[in-house]
mmCIF file of C-alpha atoms and ligand atoms in Angstrom:
data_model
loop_
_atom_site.group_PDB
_atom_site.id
_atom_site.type_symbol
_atom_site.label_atom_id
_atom_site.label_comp_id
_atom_site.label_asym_id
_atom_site.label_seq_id
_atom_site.Cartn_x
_atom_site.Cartn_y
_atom_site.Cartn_z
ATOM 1 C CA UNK A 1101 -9.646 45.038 25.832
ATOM 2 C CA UNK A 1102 -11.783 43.974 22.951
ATOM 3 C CA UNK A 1103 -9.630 42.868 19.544
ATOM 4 C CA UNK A 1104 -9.836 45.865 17.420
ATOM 5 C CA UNK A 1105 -8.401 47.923 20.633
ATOM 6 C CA UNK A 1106 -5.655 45.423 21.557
ATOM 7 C CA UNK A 1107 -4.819 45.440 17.492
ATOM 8 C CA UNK A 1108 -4.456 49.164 17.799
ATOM 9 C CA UNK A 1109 -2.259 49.222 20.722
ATOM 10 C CA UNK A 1110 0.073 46.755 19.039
ATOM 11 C CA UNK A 1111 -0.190 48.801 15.907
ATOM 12 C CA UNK A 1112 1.526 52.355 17.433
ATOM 13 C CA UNK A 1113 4.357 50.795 19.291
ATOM 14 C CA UNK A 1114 6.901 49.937 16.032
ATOM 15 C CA UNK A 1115 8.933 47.041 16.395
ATOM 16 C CA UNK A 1116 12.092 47.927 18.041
ATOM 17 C CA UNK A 1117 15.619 48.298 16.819
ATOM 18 C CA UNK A 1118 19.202 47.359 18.570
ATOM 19 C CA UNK A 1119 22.182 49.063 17.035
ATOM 20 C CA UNK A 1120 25.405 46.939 16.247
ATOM 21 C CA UNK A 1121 28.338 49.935 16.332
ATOM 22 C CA UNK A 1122 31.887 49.768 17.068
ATOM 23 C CA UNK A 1123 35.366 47.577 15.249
ATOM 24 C CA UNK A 1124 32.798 45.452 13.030
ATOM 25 C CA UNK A 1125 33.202 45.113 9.478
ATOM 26 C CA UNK A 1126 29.207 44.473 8.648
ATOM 27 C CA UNK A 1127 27.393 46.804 11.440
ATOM 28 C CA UNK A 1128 23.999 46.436 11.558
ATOM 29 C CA UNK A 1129 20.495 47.184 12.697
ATOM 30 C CA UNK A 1130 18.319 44.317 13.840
ATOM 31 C CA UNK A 1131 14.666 43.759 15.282
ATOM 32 C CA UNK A 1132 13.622 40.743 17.280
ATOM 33 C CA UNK A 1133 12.205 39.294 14.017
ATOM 34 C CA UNK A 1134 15.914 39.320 12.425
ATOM 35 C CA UNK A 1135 17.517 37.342 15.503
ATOM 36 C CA UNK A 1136 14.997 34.459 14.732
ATOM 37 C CA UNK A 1137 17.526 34.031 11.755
ATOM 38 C CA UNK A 1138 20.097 32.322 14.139
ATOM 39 C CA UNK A 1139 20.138 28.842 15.506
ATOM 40 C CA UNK A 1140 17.650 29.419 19.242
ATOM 41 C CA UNK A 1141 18.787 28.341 22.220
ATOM 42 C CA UNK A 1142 16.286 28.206 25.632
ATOM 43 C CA UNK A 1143 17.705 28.925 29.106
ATOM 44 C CA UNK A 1144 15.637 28.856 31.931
ATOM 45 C CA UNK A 1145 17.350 31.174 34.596
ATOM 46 C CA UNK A 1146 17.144 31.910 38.410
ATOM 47 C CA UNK A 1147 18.291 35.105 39.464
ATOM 48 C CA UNK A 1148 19.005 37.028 42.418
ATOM 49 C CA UNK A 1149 17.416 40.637 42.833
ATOM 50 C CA UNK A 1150 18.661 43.451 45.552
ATOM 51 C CA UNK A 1151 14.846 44.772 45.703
ATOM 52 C CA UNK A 1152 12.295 41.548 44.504
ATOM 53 C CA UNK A 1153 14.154 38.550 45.540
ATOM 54 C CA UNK A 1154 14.578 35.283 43.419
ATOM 55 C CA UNK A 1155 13.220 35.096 39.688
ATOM 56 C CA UNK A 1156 12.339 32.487 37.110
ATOM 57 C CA UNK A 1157 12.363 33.135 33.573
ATOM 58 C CA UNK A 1158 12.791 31.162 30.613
ATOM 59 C CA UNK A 1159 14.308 32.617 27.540
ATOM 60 C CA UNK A 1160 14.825 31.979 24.043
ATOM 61 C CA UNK A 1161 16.953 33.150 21.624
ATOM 62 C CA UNK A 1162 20.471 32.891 19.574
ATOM 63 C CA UNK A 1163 23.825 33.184 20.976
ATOM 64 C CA UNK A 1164 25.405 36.713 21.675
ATOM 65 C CA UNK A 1165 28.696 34.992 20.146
ATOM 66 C CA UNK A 1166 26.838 33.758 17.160
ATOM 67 C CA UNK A 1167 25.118 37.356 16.196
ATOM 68 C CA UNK A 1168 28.384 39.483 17.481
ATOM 69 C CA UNK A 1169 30.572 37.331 15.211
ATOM 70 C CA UNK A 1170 28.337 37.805 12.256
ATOM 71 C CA UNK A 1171 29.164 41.342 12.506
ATOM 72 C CA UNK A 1172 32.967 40.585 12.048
ATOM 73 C CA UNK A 1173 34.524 42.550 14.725
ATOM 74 C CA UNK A 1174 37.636 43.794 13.643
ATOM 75 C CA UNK A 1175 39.936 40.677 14.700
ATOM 76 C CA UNK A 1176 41.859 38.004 13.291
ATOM 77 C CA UNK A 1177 39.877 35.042 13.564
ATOM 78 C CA UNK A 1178 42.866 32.624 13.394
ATOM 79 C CA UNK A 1179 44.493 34.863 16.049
ATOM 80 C CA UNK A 1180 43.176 33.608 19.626
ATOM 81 C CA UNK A 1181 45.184 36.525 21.432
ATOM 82 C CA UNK A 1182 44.033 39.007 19.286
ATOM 83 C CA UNK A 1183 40.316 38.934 20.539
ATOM 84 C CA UNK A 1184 41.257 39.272 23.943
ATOM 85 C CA UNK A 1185 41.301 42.689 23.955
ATOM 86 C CA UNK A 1186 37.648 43.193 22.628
ATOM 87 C CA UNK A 1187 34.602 44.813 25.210
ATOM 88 C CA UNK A 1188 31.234 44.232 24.402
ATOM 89 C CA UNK A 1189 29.046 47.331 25.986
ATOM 90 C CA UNK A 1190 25.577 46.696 26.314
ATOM 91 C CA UNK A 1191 22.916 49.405 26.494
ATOM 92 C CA UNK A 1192 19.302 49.364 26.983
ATOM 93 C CA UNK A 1193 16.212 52.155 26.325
ATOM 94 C CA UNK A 1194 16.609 53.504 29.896
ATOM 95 C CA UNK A 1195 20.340 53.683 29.916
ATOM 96 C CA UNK A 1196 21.091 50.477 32.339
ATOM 97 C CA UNK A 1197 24.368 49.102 30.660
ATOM 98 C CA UNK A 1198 27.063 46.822 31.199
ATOM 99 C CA UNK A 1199 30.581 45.109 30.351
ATOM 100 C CA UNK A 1200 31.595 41.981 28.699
ATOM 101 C CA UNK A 1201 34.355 41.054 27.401
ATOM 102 C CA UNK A 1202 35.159 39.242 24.144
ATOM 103 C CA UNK A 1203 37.074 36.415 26.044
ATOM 104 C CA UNK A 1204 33.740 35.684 28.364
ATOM 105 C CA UNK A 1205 31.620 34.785 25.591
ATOM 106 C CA UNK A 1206 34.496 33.261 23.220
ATOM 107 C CA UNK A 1207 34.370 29.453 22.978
ATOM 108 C CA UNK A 1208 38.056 29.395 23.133
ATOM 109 C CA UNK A 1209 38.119 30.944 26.557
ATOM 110 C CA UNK A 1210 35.120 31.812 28.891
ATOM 111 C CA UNK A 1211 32.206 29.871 26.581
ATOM 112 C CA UNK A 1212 29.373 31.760 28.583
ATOM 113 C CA UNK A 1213 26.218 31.028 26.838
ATOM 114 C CA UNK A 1214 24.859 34.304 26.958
ATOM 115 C CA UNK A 1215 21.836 34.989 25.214
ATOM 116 C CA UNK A 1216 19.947 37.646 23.487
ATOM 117 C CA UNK A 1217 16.334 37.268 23.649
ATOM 118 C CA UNK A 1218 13.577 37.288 21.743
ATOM 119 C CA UNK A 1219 10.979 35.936 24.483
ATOM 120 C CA UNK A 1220 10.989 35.727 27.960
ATOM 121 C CA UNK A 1221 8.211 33.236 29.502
ATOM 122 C CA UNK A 1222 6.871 32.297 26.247
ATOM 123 C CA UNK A 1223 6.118 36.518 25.355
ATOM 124 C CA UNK A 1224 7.596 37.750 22.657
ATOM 125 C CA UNK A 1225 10.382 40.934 22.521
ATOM 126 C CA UNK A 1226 9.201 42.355 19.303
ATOM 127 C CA UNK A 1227 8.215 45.123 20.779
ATOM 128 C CA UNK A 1228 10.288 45.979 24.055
ATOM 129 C CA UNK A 1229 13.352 44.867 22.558
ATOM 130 C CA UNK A 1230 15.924 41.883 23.030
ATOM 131 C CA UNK A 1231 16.782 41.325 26.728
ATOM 132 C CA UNK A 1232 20.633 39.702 27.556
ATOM 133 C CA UNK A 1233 20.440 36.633 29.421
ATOM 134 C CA UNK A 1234 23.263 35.066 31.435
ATOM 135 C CA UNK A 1235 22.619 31.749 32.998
ATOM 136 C CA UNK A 1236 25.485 31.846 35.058
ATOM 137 C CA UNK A 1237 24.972 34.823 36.787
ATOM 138 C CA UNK A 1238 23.562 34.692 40.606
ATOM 139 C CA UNK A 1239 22.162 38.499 40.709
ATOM 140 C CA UNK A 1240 19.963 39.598 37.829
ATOM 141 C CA UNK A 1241 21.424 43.079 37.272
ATOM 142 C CA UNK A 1242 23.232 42.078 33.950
ATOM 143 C CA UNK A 1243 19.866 40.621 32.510
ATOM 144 C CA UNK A 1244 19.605 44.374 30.568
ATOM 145 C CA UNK A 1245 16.263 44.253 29.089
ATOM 146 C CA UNK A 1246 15.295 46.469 25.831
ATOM 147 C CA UNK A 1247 18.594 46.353 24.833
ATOM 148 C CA UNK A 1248 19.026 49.363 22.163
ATOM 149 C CA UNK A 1249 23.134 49.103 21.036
ATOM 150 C CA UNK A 1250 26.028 46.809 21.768
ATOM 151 C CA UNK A 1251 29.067 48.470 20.912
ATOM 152 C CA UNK A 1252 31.854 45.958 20.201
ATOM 153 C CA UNK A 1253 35.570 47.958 20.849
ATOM 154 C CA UNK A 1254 38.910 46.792 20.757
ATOM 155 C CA UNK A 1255 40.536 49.853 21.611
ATOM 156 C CA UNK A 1256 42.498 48.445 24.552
ATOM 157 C CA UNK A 1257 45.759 47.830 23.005
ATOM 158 C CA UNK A 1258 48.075 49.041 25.699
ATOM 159 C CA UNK A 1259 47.499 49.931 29.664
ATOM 160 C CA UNK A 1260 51.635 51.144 29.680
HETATM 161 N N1 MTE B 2624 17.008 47.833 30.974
HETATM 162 C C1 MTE B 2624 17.137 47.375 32.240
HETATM 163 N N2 MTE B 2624 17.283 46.067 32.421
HETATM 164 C C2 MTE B 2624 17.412 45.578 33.685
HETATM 165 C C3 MTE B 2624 17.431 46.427 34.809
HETATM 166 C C4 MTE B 2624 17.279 47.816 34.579
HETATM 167 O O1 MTE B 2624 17.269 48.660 35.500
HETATM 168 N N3 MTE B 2624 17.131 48.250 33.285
HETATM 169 N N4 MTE B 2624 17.572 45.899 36.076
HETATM 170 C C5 MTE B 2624 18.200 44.584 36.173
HETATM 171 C C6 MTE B 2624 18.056 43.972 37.487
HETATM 172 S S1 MTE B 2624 18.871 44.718 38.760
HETATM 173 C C7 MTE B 2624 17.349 42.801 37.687
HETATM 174 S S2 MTE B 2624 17.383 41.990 39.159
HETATM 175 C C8 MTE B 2624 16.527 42.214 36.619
HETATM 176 C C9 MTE B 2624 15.110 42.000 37.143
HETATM 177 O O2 MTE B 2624 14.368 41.354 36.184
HETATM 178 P P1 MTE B 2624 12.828 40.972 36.432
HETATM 179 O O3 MTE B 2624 12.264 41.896 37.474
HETATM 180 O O4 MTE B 2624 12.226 41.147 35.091
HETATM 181 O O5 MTE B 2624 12.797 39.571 36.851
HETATM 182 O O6 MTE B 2624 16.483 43.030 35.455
HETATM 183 C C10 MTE B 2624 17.730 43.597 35.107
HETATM 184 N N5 MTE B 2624 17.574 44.245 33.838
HETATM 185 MO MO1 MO B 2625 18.128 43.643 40.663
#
């Protein structure tokens, strides 16, 4: 594809936007661009697929902890037990989504270093969106990529 062509291409597709919704005090809308504005972390990551097998990627990007708890989900801070009813729902553009919770990612409890990236294999996710990354999962299936909203909700008060 000569320049002017590949220039064009790049030019249609807008950069795209993940929602930040649910019990935060500052929700927000952020591109890849944006999420540069947290410390990066790399992960390179071997996952198991039901349908292509084992995969290698490396990733970079900041912390879901450190971007979620900019948003200031609706928790005491200084209250450890209070977060432990929060769910993080991740959704991406062609409606693949999954569960965390709160705890998993919390370095009080779980510490998972879960990512959300803004390249995989040294290309950039301006454009198809960030992708979650979970270095210790063994099947890929949570590694949503084009992630559109996470929806932080600590609605679960009571199962009585
Ligand atoms: N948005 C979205 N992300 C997704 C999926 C999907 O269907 N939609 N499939 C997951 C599954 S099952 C796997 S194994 C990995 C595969 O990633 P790869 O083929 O890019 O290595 O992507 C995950 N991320
Ligand atoms: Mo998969």
């Amino acid at each position: 594809m000569s320049q002017s062509l590949a220039a064009a291409g790049t030019a249609t597709r807008p950069l795209a936007e993940l929602a930040l919704t649910g019990d935060l005090n500052r929700p927000a809308r952020l591109t890849v661009p944006d999420l540069l504005a947290w410390p990066q972390h790399d992960a390179d990551v071997s996952f198991e697929c039901a349908t292509s097998g084992t995969r290698h990627h490396r990733f970079t990007g900041p912390l879901l902890h450190d971007v979620l708890a900019t948003a200031r989900p609706g928790f005491d801070p200084a209250r450890r037990k209070d977060r432990l009813r929060f769910l993080i729902a991740v959704s991406g553009t062609d409606g693949h989504h999954a569960l965390l919770s709160w705890a998993e990612i919390d370095p009080d409890f779980g510490r998972a270093p879960v990512l959300l990236a803004v390249s995989i294999d040294d290309t950039s996710l301006d454009r198809a969106g960030p992708q979650l990354v979970l270095p210790q999962d063994r099947c890929g299936a949570r590694h949503i990529s084009g992630i559109t909203a996470i929806r932080v909700d600590g609605g679960y008060t009571s199962w009585t």
